[in-house]
XYZ file of C-alpha atoms in Angstrom:
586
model
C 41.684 25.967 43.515
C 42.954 26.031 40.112
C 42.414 29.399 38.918
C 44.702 32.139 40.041
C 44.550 35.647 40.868
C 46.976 37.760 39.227
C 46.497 40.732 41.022
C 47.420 39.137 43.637
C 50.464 37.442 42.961
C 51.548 40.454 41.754
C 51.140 42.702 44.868
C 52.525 39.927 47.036
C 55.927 40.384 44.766
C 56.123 44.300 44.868
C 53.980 47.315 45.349
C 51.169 46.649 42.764
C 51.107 45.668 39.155
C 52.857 47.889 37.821
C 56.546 49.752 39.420
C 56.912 53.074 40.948
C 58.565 54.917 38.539
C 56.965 58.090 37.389
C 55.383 57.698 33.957
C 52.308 58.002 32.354
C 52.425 54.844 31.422
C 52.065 53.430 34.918
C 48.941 54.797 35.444
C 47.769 53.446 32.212
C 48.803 49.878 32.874
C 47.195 50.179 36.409
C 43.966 50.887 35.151
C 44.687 47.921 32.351
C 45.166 45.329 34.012
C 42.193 43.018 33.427
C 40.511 40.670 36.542
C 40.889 37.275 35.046
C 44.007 35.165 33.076
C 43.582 31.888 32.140
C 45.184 29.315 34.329
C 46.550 27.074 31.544
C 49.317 28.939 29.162
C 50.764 27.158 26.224
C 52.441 27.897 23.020
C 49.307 28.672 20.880
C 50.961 27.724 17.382
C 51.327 23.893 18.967
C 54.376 21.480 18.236
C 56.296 19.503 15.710
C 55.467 15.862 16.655
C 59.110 15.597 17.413
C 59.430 17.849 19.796
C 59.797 18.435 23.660
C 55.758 19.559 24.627
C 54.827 21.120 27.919
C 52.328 23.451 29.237
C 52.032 25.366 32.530
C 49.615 25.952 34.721
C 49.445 28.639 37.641
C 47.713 27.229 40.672
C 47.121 29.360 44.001
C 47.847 26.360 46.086
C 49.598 23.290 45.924
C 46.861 20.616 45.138
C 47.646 16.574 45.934
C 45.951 15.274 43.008
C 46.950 17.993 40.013
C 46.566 17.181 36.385
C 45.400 17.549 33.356
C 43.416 15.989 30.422
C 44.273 16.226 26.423
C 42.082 15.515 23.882
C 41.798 15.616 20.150
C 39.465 17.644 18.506
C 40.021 17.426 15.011
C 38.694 14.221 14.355
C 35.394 12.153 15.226
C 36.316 9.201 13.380
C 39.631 8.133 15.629
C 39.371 10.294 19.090
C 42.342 10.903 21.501
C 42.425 11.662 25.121
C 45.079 11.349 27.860
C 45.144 12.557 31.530
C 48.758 13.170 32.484
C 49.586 14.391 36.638
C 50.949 18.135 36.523
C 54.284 18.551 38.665
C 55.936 21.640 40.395
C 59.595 22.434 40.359
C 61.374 22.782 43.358
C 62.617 25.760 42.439
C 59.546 27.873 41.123
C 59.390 31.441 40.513
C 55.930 31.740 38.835
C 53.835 29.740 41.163
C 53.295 27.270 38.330
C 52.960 23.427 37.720
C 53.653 21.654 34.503
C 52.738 19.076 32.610
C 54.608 17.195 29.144
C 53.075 15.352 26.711
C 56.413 15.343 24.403
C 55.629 11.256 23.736
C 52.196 12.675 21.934
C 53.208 12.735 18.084
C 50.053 12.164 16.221
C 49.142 15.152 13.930
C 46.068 16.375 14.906
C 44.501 20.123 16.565
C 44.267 19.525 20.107
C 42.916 21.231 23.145
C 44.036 20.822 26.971
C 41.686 20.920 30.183
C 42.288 21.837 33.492
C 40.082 21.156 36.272
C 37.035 22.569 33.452
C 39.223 25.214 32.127
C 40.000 24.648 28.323
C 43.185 25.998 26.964
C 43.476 27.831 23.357
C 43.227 24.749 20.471
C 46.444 23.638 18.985
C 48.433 21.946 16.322
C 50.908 18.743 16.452
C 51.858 18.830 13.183
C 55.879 19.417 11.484
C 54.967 23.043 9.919
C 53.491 24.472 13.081
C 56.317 27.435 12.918
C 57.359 27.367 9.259
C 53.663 28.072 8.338
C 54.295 31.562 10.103
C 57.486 32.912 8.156
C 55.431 34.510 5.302
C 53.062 36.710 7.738
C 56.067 37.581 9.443
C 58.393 38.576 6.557
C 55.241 39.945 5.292
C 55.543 42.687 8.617
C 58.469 44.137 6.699
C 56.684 45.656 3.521
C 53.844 47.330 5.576
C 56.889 49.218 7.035
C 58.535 50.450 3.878
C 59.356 53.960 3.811
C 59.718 56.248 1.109
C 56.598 54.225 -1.105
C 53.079 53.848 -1.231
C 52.149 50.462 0.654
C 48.880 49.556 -0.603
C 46.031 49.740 1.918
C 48.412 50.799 4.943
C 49.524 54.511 3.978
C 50.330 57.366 0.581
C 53.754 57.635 -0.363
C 56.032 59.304 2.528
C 59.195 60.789 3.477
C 60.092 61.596 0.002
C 61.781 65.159 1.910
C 63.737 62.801 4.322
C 66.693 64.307 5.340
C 68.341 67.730 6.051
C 71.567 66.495 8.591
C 71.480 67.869 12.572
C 74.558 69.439 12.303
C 74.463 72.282 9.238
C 70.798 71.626 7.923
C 72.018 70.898 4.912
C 69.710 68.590 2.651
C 70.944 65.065 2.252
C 68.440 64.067 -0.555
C 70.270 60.387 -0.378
C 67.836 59.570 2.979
C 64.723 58.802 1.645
C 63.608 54.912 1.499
C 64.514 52.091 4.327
C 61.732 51.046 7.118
C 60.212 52.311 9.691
C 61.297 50.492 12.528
C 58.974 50.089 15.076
C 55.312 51.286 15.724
C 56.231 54.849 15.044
C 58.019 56.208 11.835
C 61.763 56.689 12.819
C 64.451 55.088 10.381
C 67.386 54.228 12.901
C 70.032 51.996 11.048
C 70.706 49.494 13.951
C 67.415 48.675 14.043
C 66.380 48.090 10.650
C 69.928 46.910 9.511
C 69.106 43.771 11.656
C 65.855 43.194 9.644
C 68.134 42.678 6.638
C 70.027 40.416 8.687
C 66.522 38.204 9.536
C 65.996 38.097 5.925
C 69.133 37.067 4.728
C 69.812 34.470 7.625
C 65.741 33.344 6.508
C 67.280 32.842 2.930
C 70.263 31.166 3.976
C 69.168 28.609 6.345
C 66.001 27.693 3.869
C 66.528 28.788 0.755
C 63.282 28.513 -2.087
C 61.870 26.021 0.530
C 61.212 29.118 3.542
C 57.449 29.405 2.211
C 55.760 26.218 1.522
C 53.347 27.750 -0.729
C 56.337 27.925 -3.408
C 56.758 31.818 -3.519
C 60.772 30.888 -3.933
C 63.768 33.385 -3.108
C 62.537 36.319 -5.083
C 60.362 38.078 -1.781
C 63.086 37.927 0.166
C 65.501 38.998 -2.468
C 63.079 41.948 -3.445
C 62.312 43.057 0.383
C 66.103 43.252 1.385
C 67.591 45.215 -1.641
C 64.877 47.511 -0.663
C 66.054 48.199 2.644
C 69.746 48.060 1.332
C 68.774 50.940 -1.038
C 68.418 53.254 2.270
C 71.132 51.734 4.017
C 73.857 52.331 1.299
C 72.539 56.040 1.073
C 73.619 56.335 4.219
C 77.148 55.152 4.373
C 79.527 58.803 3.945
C 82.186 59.306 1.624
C 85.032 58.266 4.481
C 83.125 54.828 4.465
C 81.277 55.156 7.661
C 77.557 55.066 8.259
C 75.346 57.732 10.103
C 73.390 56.794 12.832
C 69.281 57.531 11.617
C 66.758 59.318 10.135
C 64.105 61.221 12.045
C 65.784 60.456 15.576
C 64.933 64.020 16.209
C 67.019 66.907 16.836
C 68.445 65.624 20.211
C 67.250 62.506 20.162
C 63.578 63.579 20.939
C 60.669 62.478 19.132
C 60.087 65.439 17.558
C 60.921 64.053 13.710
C 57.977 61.167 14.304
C 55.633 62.954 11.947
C 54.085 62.332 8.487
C 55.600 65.081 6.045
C 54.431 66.976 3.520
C 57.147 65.263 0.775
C 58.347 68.698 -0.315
C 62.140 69.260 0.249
C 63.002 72.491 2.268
C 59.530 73.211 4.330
C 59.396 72.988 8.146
C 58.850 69.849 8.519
C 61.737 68.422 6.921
C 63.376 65.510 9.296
C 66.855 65.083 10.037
C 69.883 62.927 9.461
C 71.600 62.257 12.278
C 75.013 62.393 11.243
C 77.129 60.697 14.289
C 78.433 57.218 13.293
C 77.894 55.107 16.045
C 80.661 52.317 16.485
C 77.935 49.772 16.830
C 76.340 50.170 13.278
C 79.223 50.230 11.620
C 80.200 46.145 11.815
C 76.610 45.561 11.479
C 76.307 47.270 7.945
C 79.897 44.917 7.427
C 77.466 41.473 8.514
C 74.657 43.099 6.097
C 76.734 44.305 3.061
C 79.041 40.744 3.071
C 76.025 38.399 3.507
C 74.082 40.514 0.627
C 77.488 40.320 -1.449
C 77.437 35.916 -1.127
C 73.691 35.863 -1.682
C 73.571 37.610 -5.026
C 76.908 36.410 -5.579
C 75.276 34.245 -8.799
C 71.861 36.008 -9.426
C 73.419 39.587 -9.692
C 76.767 39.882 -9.501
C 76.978 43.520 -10.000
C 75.294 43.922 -7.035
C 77.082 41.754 -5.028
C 80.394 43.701 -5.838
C 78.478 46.826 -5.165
C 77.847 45.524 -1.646
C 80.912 43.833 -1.085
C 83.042 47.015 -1.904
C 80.461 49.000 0.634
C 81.678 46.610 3.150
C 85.325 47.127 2.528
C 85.172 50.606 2.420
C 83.515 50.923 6.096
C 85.613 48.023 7.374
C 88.640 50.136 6.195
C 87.481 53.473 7.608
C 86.564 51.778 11.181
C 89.259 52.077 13.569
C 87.749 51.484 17.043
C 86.958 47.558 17.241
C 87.084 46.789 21.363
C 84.905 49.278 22.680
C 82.673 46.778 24.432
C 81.852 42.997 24.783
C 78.857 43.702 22.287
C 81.048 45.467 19.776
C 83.497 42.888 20.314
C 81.075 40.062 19.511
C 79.355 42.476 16.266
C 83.373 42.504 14.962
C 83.773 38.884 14.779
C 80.718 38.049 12.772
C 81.890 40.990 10.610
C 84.707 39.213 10.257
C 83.467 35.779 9.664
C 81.121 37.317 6.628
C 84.116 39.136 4.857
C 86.209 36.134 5.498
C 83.096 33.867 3.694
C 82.744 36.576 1.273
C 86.371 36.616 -0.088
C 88.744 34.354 1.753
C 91.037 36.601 2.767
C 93.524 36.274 5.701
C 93.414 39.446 7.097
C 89.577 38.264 7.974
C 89.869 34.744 9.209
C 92.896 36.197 11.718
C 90.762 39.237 12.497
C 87.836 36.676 13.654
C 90.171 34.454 15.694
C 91.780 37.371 17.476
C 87.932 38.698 17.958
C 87.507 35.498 19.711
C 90.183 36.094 21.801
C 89.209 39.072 22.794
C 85.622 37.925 23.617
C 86.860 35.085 25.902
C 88.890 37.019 28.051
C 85.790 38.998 28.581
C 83.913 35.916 30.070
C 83.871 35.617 33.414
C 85.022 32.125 34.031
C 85.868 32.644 37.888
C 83.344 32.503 40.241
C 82.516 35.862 41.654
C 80.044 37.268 44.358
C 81.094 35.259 46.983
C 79.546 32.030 45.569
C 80.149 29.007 43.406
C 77.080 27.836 41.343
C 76.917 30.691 38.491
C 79.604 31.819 35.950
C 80.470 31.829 32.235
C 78.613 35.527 31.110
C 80.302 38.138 29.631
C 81.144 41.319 31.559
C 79.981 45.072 29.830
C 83.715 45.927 28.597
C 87.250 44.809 29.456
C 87.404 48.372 31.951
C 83.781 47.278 33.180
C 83.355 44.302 35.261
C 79.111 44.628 35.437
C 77.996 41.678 34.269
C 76.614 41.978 30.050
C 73.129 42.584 29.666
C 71.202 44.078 26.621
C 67.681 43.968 25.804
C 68.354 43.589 22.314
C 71.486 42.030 21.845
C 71.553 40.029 25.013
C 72.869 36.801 23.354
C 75.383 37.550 20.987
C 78.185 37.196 22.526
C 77.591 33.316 22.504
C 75.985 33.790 18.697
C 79.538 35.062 17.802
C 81.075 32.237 19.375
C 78.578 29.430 18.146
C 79.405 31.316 14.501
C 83.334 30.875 14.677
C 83.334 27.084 15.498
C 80.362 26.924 12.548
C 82.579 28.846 10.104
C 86.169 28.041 11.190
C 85.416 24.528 12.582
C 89.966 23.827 12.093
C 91.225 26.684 13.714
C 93.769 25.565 16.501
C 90.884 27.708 18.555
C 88.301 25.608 18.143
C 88.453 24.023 21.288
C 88.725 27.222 23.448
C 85.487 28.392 21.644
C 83.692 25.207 22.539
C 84.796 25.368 25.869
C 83.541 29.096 26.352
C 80.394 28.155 24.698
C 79.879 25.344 26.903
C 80.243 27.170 30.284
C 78.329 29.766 28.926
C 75.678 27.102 28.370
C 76.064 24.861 31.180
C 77.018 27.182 34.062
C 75.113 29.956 33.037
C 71.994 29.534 30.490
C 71.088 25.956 31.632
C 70.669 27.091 35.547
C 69.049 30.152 35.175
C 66.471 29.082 32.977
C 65.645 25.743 35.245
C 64.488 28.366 37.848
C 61.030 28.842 36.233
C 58.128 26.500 35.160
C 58.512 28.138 31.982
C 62.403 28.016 31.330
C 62.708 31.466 29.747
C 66.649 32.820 30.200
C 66.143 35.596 32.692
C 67.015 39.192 31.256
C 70.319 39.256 33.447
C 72.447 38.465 36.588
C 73.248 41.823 38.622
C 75.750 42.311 41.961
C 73.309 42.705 44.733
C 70.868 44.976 44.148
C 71.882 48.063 41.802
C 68.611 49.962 42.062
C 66.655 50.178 44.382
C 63.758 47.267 43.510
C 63.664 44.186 43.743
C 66.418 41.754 42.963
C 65.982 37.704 43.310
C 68.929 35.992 45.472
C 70.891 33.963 43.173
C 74.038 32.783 45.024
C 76.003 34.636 47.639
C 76.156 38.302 46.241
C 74.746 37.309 42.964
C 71.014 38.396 42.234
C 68.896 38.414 38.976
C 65.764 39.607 37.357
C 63.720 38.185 34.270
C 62.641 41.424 33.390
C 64.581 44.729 32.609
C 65.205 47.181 35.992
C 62.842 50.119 35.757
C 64.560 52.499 37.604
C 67.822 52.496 36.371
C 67.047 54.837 33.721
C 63.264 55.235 31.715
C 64.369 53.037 29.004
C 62.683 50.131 29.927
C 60.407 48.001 28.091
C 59.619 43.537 27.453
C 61.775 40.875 26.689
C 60.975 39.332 23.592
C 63.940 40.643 22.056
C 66.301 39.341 24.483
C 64.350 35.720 24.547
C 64.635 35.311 20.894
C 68.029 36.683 20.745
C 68.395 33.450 23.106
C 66.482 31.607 20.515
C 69.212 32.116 18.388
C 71.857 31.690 19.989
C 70.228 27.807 21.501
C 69.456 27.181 17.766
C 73.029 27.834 16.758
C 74.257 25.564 19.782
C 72.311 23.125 19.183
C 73.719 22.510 15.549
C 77.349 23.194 16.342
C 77.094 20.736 19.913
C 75.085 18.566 18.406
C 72.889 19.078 21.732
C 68.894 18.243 21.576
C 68.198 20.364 25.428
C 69.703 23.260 23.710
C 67.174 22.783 20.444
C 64.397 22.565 23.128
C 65.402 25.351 25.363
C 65.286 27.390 22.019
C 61.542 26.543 21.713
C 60.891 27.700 24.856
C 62.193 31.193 24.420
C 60.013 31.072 21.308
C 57.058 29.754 22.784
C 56.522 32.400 25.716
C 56.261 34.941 22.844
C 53.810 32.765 20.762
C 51.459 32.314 24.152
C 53.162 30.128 26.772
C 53.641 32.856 29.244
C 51.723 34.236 32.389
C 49.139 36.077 30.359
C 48.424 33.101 28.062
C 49.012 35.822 25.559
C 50.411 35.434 21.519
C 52.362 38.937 21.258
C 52.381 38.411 17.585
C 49.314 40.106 15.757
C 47.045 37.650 13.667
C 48.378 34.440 15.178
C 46.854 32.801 18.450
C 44.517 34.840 20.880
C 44.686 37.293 23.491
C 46.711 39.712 21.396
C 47.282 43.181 23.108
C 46.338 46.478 20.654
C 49.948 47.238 19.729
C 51.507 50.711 19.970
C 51.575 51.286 16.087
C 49.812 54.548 16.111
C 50.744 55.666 12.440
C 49.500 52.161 10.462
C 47.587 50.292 12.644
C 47.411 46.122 13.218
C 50.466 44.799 11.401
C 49.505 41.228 10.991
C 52.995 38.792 11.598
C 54.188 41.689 13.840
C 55.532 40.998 17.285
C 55.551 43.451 20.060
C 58.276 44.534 22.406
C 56.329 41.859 24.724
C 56.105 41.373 28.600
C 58.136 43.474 31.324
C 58.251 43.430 34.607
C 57.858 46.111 37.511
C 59.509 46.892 40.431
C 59.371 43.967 41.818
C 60.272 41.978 38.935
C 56.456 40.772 38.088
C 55.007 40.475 34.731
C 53.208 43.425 33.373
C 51.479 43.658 30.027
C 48.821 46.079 28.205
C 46.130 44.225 27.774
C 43.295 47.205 27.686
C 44.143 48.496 24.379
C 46.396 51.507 26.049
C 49.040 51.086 23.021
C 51.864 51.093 25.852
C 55.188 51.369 24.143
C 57.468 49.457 26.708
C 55.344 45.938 26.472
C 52.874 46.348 23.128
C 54.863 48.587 20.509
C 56.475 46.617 17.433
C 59.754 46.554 17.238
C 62.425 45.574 14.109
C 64.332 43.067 16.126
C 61.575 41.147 17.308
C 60.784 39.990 13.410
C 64.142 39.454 12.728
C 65.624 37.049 15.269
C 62.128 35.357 14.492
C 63.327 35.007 11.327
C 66.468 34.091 12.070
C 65.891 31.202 15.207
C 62.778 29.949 13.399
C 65.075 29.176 10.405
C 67.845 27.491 12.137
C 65.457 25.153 14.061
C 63.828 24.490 10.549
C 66.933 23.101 9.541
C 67.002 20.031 12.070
């Protein structure tokens, strides 16, 4: 039969539908989980008529004569159908078949059957993504901080921030966004919003909203967050960490306030200066310094000298592969910026540093799998990161774009390229739905499952759960991927890459086991996000789908607000930003 039972699939690959850990949300995504998914998932936005087209389909049981039937159904007067056999890979880890109609591209709304079952109506038509960049730049205004936002909430936070350490009042902390579905400020975070926008305005220019709104949205919506960010670099040049983190951490600053300085429910600054944020403000304050480089130059230098001063004060540059890879685009930005040596050599010694941190030998006892990163040159674990899981390769994809002469070049391409072909390309053939998986692991590290890879090698496409509680979806680390197959696919020239991108995209927009679009007001089947301060952000896109202890998919789809797969998150709207861009641009 064609229809599947998800329940069932999912006890077959662990203990139920959800993992063991102890949490209250467990219980709530047991009682969630509802009886029936559709059998056909597909990217609910549609296609440009250009590009690669598939769907998958979930079937119970193999089935000799599978396929399925397309039809137009936006227009009487010239009416389209096709019936195209479904196939099954032989190496299939979601019990799936698929199906590609990529030779289909008439512009039209269109709508897929299986065996009766019709899937949610969609576009072939060349702005099928583009059409969504205003909703989802859009997400960043409802978040504003500091403001009134017009029907969403009263001016807030005007008391924000007396510092952890002395309780002093830092009256410099009030403004930025809030970065997810609560109403915490941390700079990482919403830094990388910036960095969506400006990447948005870069790659498109005027032309990023075809209704003709031109630069000025984005321009407006970025110095805004810049005008919390700068606040919160110190006088040695270094930023602090967040605002309303808590005292420890906790999450006992998430609170409206009254907006009256010196009363008990002042937040806090949390004064540590994380060596993460600090080449991230670099990236922000350079690329802000070359994009109002001829609209407002006084702001440019303003930026410009905010990156100088940090990139001065920061000492500590090869902590880790990810601060390694943040480093080199801070590099690459200054070096854009002003054209000064001591950049372009930092970036090329950056790179140096990043490819001795590949792992270009085969390891685990086995020979089909190499070319990720490991954590940090005095940790061998192999790198993963649910929110920066790709960058790494963006850095390297970003050198060859930006110093395409450098005597390195080739070494970069050829790191990119076993990256890509020995590591991305494999892993992502595994499944119907060609999604990166979150990570390879040696053996099994916790105790839960862990799919055999090649000899010692194992992997899972969703985040372990009992490693530590901080667990939650993917979409992050699949658009992260987005970017980084966007970026490849421009600097190799390489059309799988441009459609492996789409891919990554496409399981957020729909094209995933639950055949649901984890971005609110686009497609159908949207889970009730964890935003329990403002409500349904419309163009904002949820943490997304995790997995349990047995690595099966798990999403709230009872309106429970769960935070790990339904809660929105900054970097989620940014890479969007960013990977929709850079596949606009070919």
């Amino acid at each position: 039969m064609y229809r599947r039972n998800f329940l069932a699939l999912s006890a077959a690959g662990a203990t139920g539908v959800v993992g063991l850990l102890a949490d209250p949300q467990q219980e709530l995504l047991e009682k969630s989980t509802p009886n029936h998914y559709p059998t056909i998932a597909l990217n609910h936005l549609g296609f440009r008529p250009e590009s690669r087209k598939v769907l998958v389909v979930h079937l119970e049981q193999p089935l000799p004569d599978a396929h399925f039937t397309m039809r137009e159904v936006g227009s009487v007067l010239e009416p389209f159908s096709i019936t195209r056999p479904l196939t099954r890979l032989s190496t299939n880890d979601f019990n799936s078949y698929t199906g590609e109609f990529s030779d289909v591209a008439r512009v039209g709304m269109y709508q897929i059957t299986v065996n009766g079952e019709r899937s949610v109506p969609f576009f072939i038509r060349p702005d099928v993504w583009r059409r969504t960049l205003p909703k989802v730049v859009g997400y960043h205004k409802y978040q504003r901080c500091g403001v009134a936002v017009p029907n969403v909430h009263p001016v807030c936070h005007l008391d924000d921030a007396r510092r952890r350490d002395n309780g002093k009042h830092l009256d410099l902390a009030v403004g930025g966004w809030h970065d997810a579905g609560d109403l915490r400020k941390w700079m990482d975070a919403t830094m990388l919003n910036a960095i969506g926008l400006l990447w948005l305005s870069r790659n498109l220019g005027s032309g990023w909203d075809l209704a003709g709104s031109g630069l000025e949205p984005l321009h407006e919506e970025v110095r805004w967050g810049n005008r919390y960010f700068l606040k919160m670099q110190d006088e040695d040049g270094l930023v602090f960490a967040d605002v309303a983190g808590g005292i420890k951490g906790d999450n006992s600053d998430n609170h409206w306030t009254d907006n009256i300085v010196g009363t008990a429910d002042d937040r806090y600054v949390n004064v540590s200066k994380p060596n993460g944020a600090q080449p991230m403000f670099i990236v922000l304050q350079a690329m802000l310094a070359q994009a109002f480089s001829q609209v407002d130059p006084a702001y440019a230098k303003t930026c410009l000298t905010a990156a100088l001063r940090c990139w001065q004060a920061a000492k500590n540059r090869s902590v880790s592969t990810l601060t390694v890879a943040w480093w080199i685009l801070a590099s690459l930005e200054l070096w854009r910026a002003t054209h000064q040596e001591e950049f372009r050599s930092a970036a090329i010694q950056g790179g140096s540093e990043l490819a001795a941190l590949q792992q270009v030998n085969f390891s685990g006892n086995q020979r089909k799998i190499r070319g990720y990163w490991q954590t940090a040159k005095d940790e061998a674990t192999p790198y993963c990161n649910a929110v920066y899981s790709a960058l790494p390769g963006i850095a390297f994809a970003q050198l060859m774009a930006v110093l395409p002469n450098s005597p390195e070049a080739s070494r970069w391409r050829d790191t990119l390229r076993i990256h890509l072909d020995e590591y991305v390309l494999p892993l992502a053939g595994r499944s119907s739905y060609s999604i990166v998986p979150y990570g390879v692991f040696h053996k099994t590290p916790t105790p839960e499952t862990y799919r055999p890879l090649a000899g010692d090698l194992t992997y899972r496409y969703f985040m372990p759960t009992r490693k530590e509680y901080w667990w939650l979806g993917i979409n992050s680390h699949l658009e992260c991927y987005a970017v980084f197959l966007a970026l490849s696919a421009q600097t190799l020239n390489q059309r799988d890459c441009r459609d492996l991108a789409y891919r990554q995209l496409e399981w957020v927009m729909g094209a995933n086991p639950f055949g649901s679009c984890l971005m609110t007001g686009e497609g159908i089947r949207n889970p009730y996000p964890h935003s329990r301060y403002v409500g349904l952000i419309p163009g904002g896109i949820m943490n997304g789908i995790a997995g349990n202890t047995g690595d099966v998919p798990i999403l709230d789809l009872s309106n429970q607000m769960d935070w790990r797969t339904a809660e929105y998150w900054s970097p989620q709207n940014a890479y969007y930003e960013w990977a929709v861009s850079t596949l606009e641009m070919s």
